[in-house]
Coordinates of C-alpha atoms in Angstrom, one line a residue:
M92 CA 63.4 32.1 80.7
I93 CA 59.8 31.8 81.8
E94 CA 59.1 29.5 84.9
L95 CA 55.9 27.4 84.1
E96 CA 54.2 26.2 87.0
G97 CA 51.7 23.9 84.7
V98 CA 50.1 25.4 81.7
P99 CA 46.5 25.7 81.3
E100 CA 44.7 24.8 78.6
L101 CA 42.5 27.9 77.6
I102 CA 39.2 28.8 75.9
D103 CA 39.7 31.5 73.3
P104 CA 42.6 33.7 74.6
V105 CA 43.4 37.2 75.2
M106 CA 46.5 38.1 76.8
V107 CA 45.9 41.6 78.6
A108 CA 49.2 43.4 79.5
A109 CA 50.7 46.6 81.2
F110 CA 53.4 47.1 82.6
E111 CA 54.6 49.7 85.3
G112 CA 57.5 53.1 84.5
W113 CA 57.2 55.2 81.3
N114 CA 54.0 54.2 80.0
D115 CA 52.1 54.0 83.1
A116 CA 51.2 57.5 83.9
G117 CA 49.3 57.7 87.2
D118 CA 49.6 54.2 87.5
A119 CA 46.3 53.7 85.5
A120 CA 47.2 50.8 83.3
S121 CA 48.8 48.7 85.7
A122 CA 46.1 49.7 88.2
A123 CA 43.8 48.4 85.4
V124 CA 44.7 44.7 85.3
A125 CA 45.5 44.9 89.1
H126 CA 42.1 45.2 89.1
L127 CA 40.7 42.5 86.8
E128 CA 42.9 40.0 88.7
R129 CA 41.6 41.0 92.1
E130 CA 37.9 40.9 90.7
W131 CA 38.6 37.6 88.9
K132 CA 40.5 36.0 91.7
G133 CA 43.5 35.6 89.0
E134 CA 46.5 32.8 89.7
V135 CA 49.6 33.3 88.7
F136 CA 50.9 30.6 87.0
A137 CA 54.4 31.7 85.4
A138 CA 57.1 34.6 85.9
L139 CA 59.8 36.1 83.8
D140 CA 63.6 35.3 85.3
A141 CA 64.4 38.6 87.4
E142 CA 68.2 38.1 86.5
D143 CA 67.3 38.7 83.0
Y144 CA 65.6 42.1 82.8
Y145 CA 65.8 43.8 85.7
D146 CA 69.0 46.1 87.6
F147 CA 68.0 45.6 90.6
Q148 CA 69.6 49.0 91.5
V149 CA 66.9 50.6 89.7
N150 CA 63.6 48.4 90.9
R151 CA 64.9 47.5 94.1
P152 CA 63.5 44.3 95.6
T153 CA 61.5 44.1 98.8
V154 CA 61.9 42.5 101.8
F155 CA 58.4 41.0 104.0
M156 CA 58.1 39.0 107.1
D157 CA 56.0 35.5 106.2
G158 CA 55.1 33.7 109.4
G159 CA 58.1 34.8 111.3
V160 CA 60.7 34.4 108.2
R161 CA 62.5 37.0 106.4
K162 CA 61.2 36.3 102.2
I163 CA 62.4 38.6 99.2
T164 CA 60.1 39.6 96.5
W165 CA 61.8 40.3 93.4
P166 CA 60.8 42.6 90.7
T167 CA 59.6 41.2 87.2
T168 CA 56.4 39.9 85.5
R169 CA 54.3 37.7 86.1
L170 CA 51.3 36.1 84.1
S171 CA 48.0 34.8 85.6
V172 CA 44.6 33.9 84.0
V173 CA 41.3 34.3 84.8
R174 CA 38.1 33.1 83.2
V175 CA 35.2 35.0 82.3
G176 CA 31.7 32.9 82.6
G177 CA 28.5 33.9 80.2
E178 CA 27.0 32.0 77.3
K179 CA 30.7 31.6 75.8
P180 CA 32.8 31.7 78.5
R181 CA 36.6 32.6 77.6
D182 CA 40.0 33.6 79.2
L183 CA 42.2 36.0 79.9
V184 CA 46.2 35.7 79.9
L185 CA 46.9 38.9 82.1
V186 CA 50.4 40.1 81.9
R187 CA 51.7 42.8 84.7
G188 CA 55.1 43.7 85.6
I189 CA 57.7 46.6 85.3
E190 CA 58.9 47.9 82.3
P191 CA 61.9 46.1 82.0
S192 CA 65.6 47.6 82.5
M193 CA 67.3 45.7 79.4
R194 CA 67.1 43.0 76.8
W195 CA 63.9 44.4 75.4
R196 CA 64.1 42.2 72.4
S197 CA 64.9 39.2 74.7
F198 CA 62.0 40.1 76.8
C199 CA 58.8 40.3 74.4
N200 CA 60.1 36.9 72.4
E201 CA 59.8 35.4 75.7
L202 CA 56.0 36.8 75.9
L203 CA 55.5 35.8 72.4
G204 CA 56.5 32.6 72.7
F205 CA 54.5 32.3 75.8
A206 CA 51.3 33.9 73.8
H207 CA 52.1 31.4 71.0
E208 CA 52.2 27.9 73.8
L209 CA 48.7 29.3 74.9
G210 CA 46.7 30.0 71.5
V211 CA 46.5 33.5 72.6
E212 CA 44.0 35.4 69.8
L213 CA 44.8 38.6 70.6
V214 CA 47.4 41.1 72.6
V215 CA 46.0 44.1 74.2
I216 CA 48.2 46.7 75.7
L217 CA 47.1 48.9 78.2
G218 CA 48.9 52.3 78.6
A219 CA 48.8 55.8 79.7
L220 CA 50.5 58.9 78.8
L221 CA 50.3 62.6 80.5
G222 CA 48.5 65.0 78.4
D223 CA 46.3 68.7 78.2
T224 CA 43.2 67.1 78.9
P225 CA 41.0 68.3 82.4
H226 CA 40.5 66.5 84.9
T227 CA 36.9 67.3 85.2
R228 CA 35.8 65.9 81.4
P229 CA 35.6 61.8 80.3
V230 CA 39.5 60.5 80.3
P231 CA 40.1 60.3 76.2
V232 CA 40.9 56.5 75.2
S233 CA 42.7 55.8 72.4
G234 CA 42.6 52.3 70.3
V235 CA 45.6 51.8 68.3
T236 CA 47.5 49.3 66.2
S237 CA 50.1 48.9 63.5
D238 CA 47.9 46.5 61.3
P239 CA 46.0 48.3 59.0
D240 CA 43.9 45.2 58.6
L241 CA 43.3 45.2 62.4
A242 CA 42.2 48.9 62.2
R243 CA 39.7 48.1 59.8
R244 CA 38.3 45.4 61.1
M245 CA 37.9 46.4 64.7
D246 CA 37.5 50.2 64.0
L247 CA 40.5 51.5 65.7
E248 CA 43.2 54.4 64.6
E249 CA 46.8 52.8 62.7
T250 CA 49.6 54.5 64.7
K251 CA 51.5 56.9 63.1
Y252 CA 53.4 57.3 66.0
E253 CA 57.2 58.5 65.0
G254 CA 59.5 59.0 68.5
P255 CA 60.8 57.6 71.7
T256 CA 58.5 54.5 72.7
G257 CA 58.6 52.6 75.8
I258 CA 58.2 48.7 76.3
V259 CA 54.4 49.1 74.9
G260 CA 55.3 50.2 71.8
V261 CA 58.2 47.4 71.4
L262 CA 55.8 45.0 72.5
Q263 CA 53.2 46.1 69.9
E264 CA 55.7 45.8 67.0
A265 CA 57.1 42.4 68.1
C266 CA 53.2 40.8 68.0
T267 CA 53.2 42.4 64.7
H268 CA 56.0 40.7 62.8
A269 CA 55.4 38.1 64.6
G270 CA 51.9 37.8 62.7
V271 CA 50.1 38.4 66.6
P272 CA 47.1 40.6 66.6
A273 CA 47.9 43.3 68.7
V274 CA 46.0 46.9 70.1
S275 CA 47.4 49.6 72.6
L276 CA 44.6 51.4 75.1
W277 CA 45.9 54.8 76.0
A278 CA 44.0 56.7 78.5
A279 CA 45.0 60.3 78.8
V280 CA 46.1 61.4 82.1
P281 CA 46.0 65.3 83.0
H282 CA 50.0 66.2 83.6
Y283 CA 49.4 69.0 86.4
V284 CA 47.9 66.3 88.4
S285 CA 50.2 63.0 87.5
Q286 CA 50.7 61.2 90.8
P287 CA 49.0 57.6 91.4
P288 CA 46.9 56.7 91.8
N289 CA 44.3 57.7 88.9
P290 CA 41.1 55.5 89.5
K291 CA 39.3 57.8 86.7
A292 CA 41.9 56.6 83.9
T293 CA 41.7 52.9 85.1
L294 CA 38.3 53.0 85.1
A295 CA 38.3 54.5 81.8
L296 CA 40.8 52.2 80.5
L297 CA 38.8 48.9 81.6
N298 CA 35.4 50.7 80.3
R299 CA 37.2 50.8 76.5
L300 CA 38.4 47.2 77.1
E301 CA 35.1 46.1 77.7
D302 CA 34.2 47.9 74.7
L303 CA 36.9 46.3 72.4
L304 CA 36.3 42.4 73.9
D305 CA 32.5 42.8 74.1
L306 CA 32.6 41.4 77.7
R307 CA 31.3 42.4 81.1
I308 CA 34.0 43.7 83.6
P309 CA 33.0 43.8 87.5
Q310 CA 33.9 47.4 88.3
G311 CA 34.0 46.9 92.1
E312 CA 34.8 50.2 94.0
L313 CA 36.3 51.9 91.0
P314 CA 33.2 54.3 90.1
E315 CA 33.6 55.8 93.9
D316 CA 36.8 55.7 94.0
A317 CA 37.2 57.6 90.5
R318 CA 33.9 59.9 92.1
A319 CA 36.1 60.6 95.1
W320 CA 39.5 61.4 93.3
Q321 CA 37.5 64.0 91.0
V322 CA 36.5 65.8 93.8
G323 CA 39.6 65.6 95.6
V324 CA 41.5 67.7 92.5
D325 CA 38.4 70.3 92.1
Q326 CA 39.3 71.0 95.8
L327 CA 42.9 71.5 95.1
A328 CA 42.4 73.3 92.2
A329 CA 39.6 75.5 93.5
E330 CA 42.6 76.8 96.3
D331 CA 44.6 77.8 93.6
S332 CA 43.2 80.6 91.2
E333 CA 45.7 79.9 88.1
V334 CA 45.6 76.4 87.9
A335 CA 41.3 76.6 88.1
E336 CA 41.9 79.0 85.2
Y337 CA 44.2 76.5 83.8
V338 CA 41.6 74.0 84.2
Q339 CA 38.8 76.2 82.7
T340 CA 40.8 76.7 79.6
L341 CA 41.5 73.2 79.2
E342 CA 38.1 72.4 79.7
E343 CA 37.2 74.8 76.7
A344 CA 39.6 73.5 74.3
R345 CA 38.4 69.9 74.9
D346 CA 34.6 71.0 74.5
T347 CA 35.0 72.4 71.3
A348 CA 37.3 70.3 69.9
E349 CA 34.9 67.2 70.9
L350 CA 31.6 69.6 69.7
P351 CA 31.2 66.8 66.7
E352 CA 32.4 63.8 68.3
A353 CA 28.7 64.0 70.6
S354 CA 27.2 61.3 67.9
G355 CA 25.0 58.5 67.7
E356 CA 27.8 56.3 67.5
A357 CA 29.0 57.4 71.0
I358 CA 25.7 57.2 72.1
A359 CA 25.1 53.8 70.8
R360 CA 28.6 52.7 72.8
E361 CA 27.3 53.8 76.1
F362 CA 24.4 51.9 76.0
E363 CA 25.9 48.9 74.8
R364 CA 27.5 49.4 78.2
Y365 CA 24.5 49.9 79.9
L366 CA 22.8 46.5 78.5
R367 CA 26.1 44.8 79.6
R368 CA 25.6 45.9 82.7
R369 CA 22.3 45.1 83.3
D370 CA 23.1 41.0 82.2
V371 CA 21.1 41.9 78.7
G372 CA 23.1 39.6 76.4
P373 CA 26.1 37.6 76.7
P374 CA 28.8 38.7 79.1
G375 CA 31.8 37.0 76.9
G376 CA 32.5 36.6 73.7
K377 CA 34.7 36.8 70.8
P378 CA 36.3 39.9 70.0
R379 CA 34.4 41.8 68.0
P380 CA 34.7 45.3 66.7
P381 CA 33.3 47.9 69.6
A382 CA 30.1 49.9 68.6
G383 CA 32.1 53.3 68.7
G384 CA 35.2 54.3 66.8
G385 CA 38.6 54.2 68.8
G386 CA 38.1 56.8 70.9
P387 CA 38.8 60.9 70.8
R388 CA 42.6 61.0 70.6
E389 CA 44.4 62.9 73.3
D390 CA 45.1 66.6 72.4
D391 CA 48.8 66.1 73.2
E392 CA 50.7 66.8 69.8
D393 CA 52.3 63.2 69.9
G394 CA 49.7 61.3 70.8
P395 CA 50.5 57.5 71.7
E396 CA 54.4 56.6 71.5
D397 CA 53.8 53.1 70.2

């Protein structure tokens, strides 16, 4: 069951969730939610009972010292809330945890019950997948939903994926069946450099979330970290001729595929983000359609698995 420590009264709340594990290549998605918690000083006010959903032989607890006293941190999913200021303040309910080992339907029902209690208007689930994408190009981020009306209203793709899925796909379908609007944002991580962290993919997810919710997210050190990450991968690729040749092949394929996408919509989307960063216009507000489309699709044949 969910352990509450005082349910806050929220303003136009949106739930943003990410889970470590199969749906989190390079830890990009969970790092994005962690960034929101850190930059906006989120306060944890609820946690799911770890006994109900986790196999501790798979996700082991950790022991730490607190003032000379040994304590244990159990793997679980925690919820925090942050308030985004501006002319129209709003709250984000941040859900960050680990993909559960068992009882996925009960897990999703608990989160949905909690969303209903808080009056959540939209659920955005972040994910990251491995794909045939070069590290030297902008990270592709796809916005998908199972709701055809929501897809039209927010200019997203209606998912057509069939195959194995993770907690991201299961939670999105649970939201759809419960009548809760839900969107998944997927970042593509180069499969040849899959080890975490991947700040470039994390930053791409946060930029797409900005567009979706029409708010300004403080970037902190992420842009610098993303540049340093790319320089590091460039150096590694340069030391291996086969990897360098493979990256060049991916670049050519990506550039050819995206040539028609260099459109006015993409330019407008970047310009809107630039204006937000210069504090032109309200930094908050209700969800609205992004200026551009649902983002370029990942080259992976299967696409997002939800």
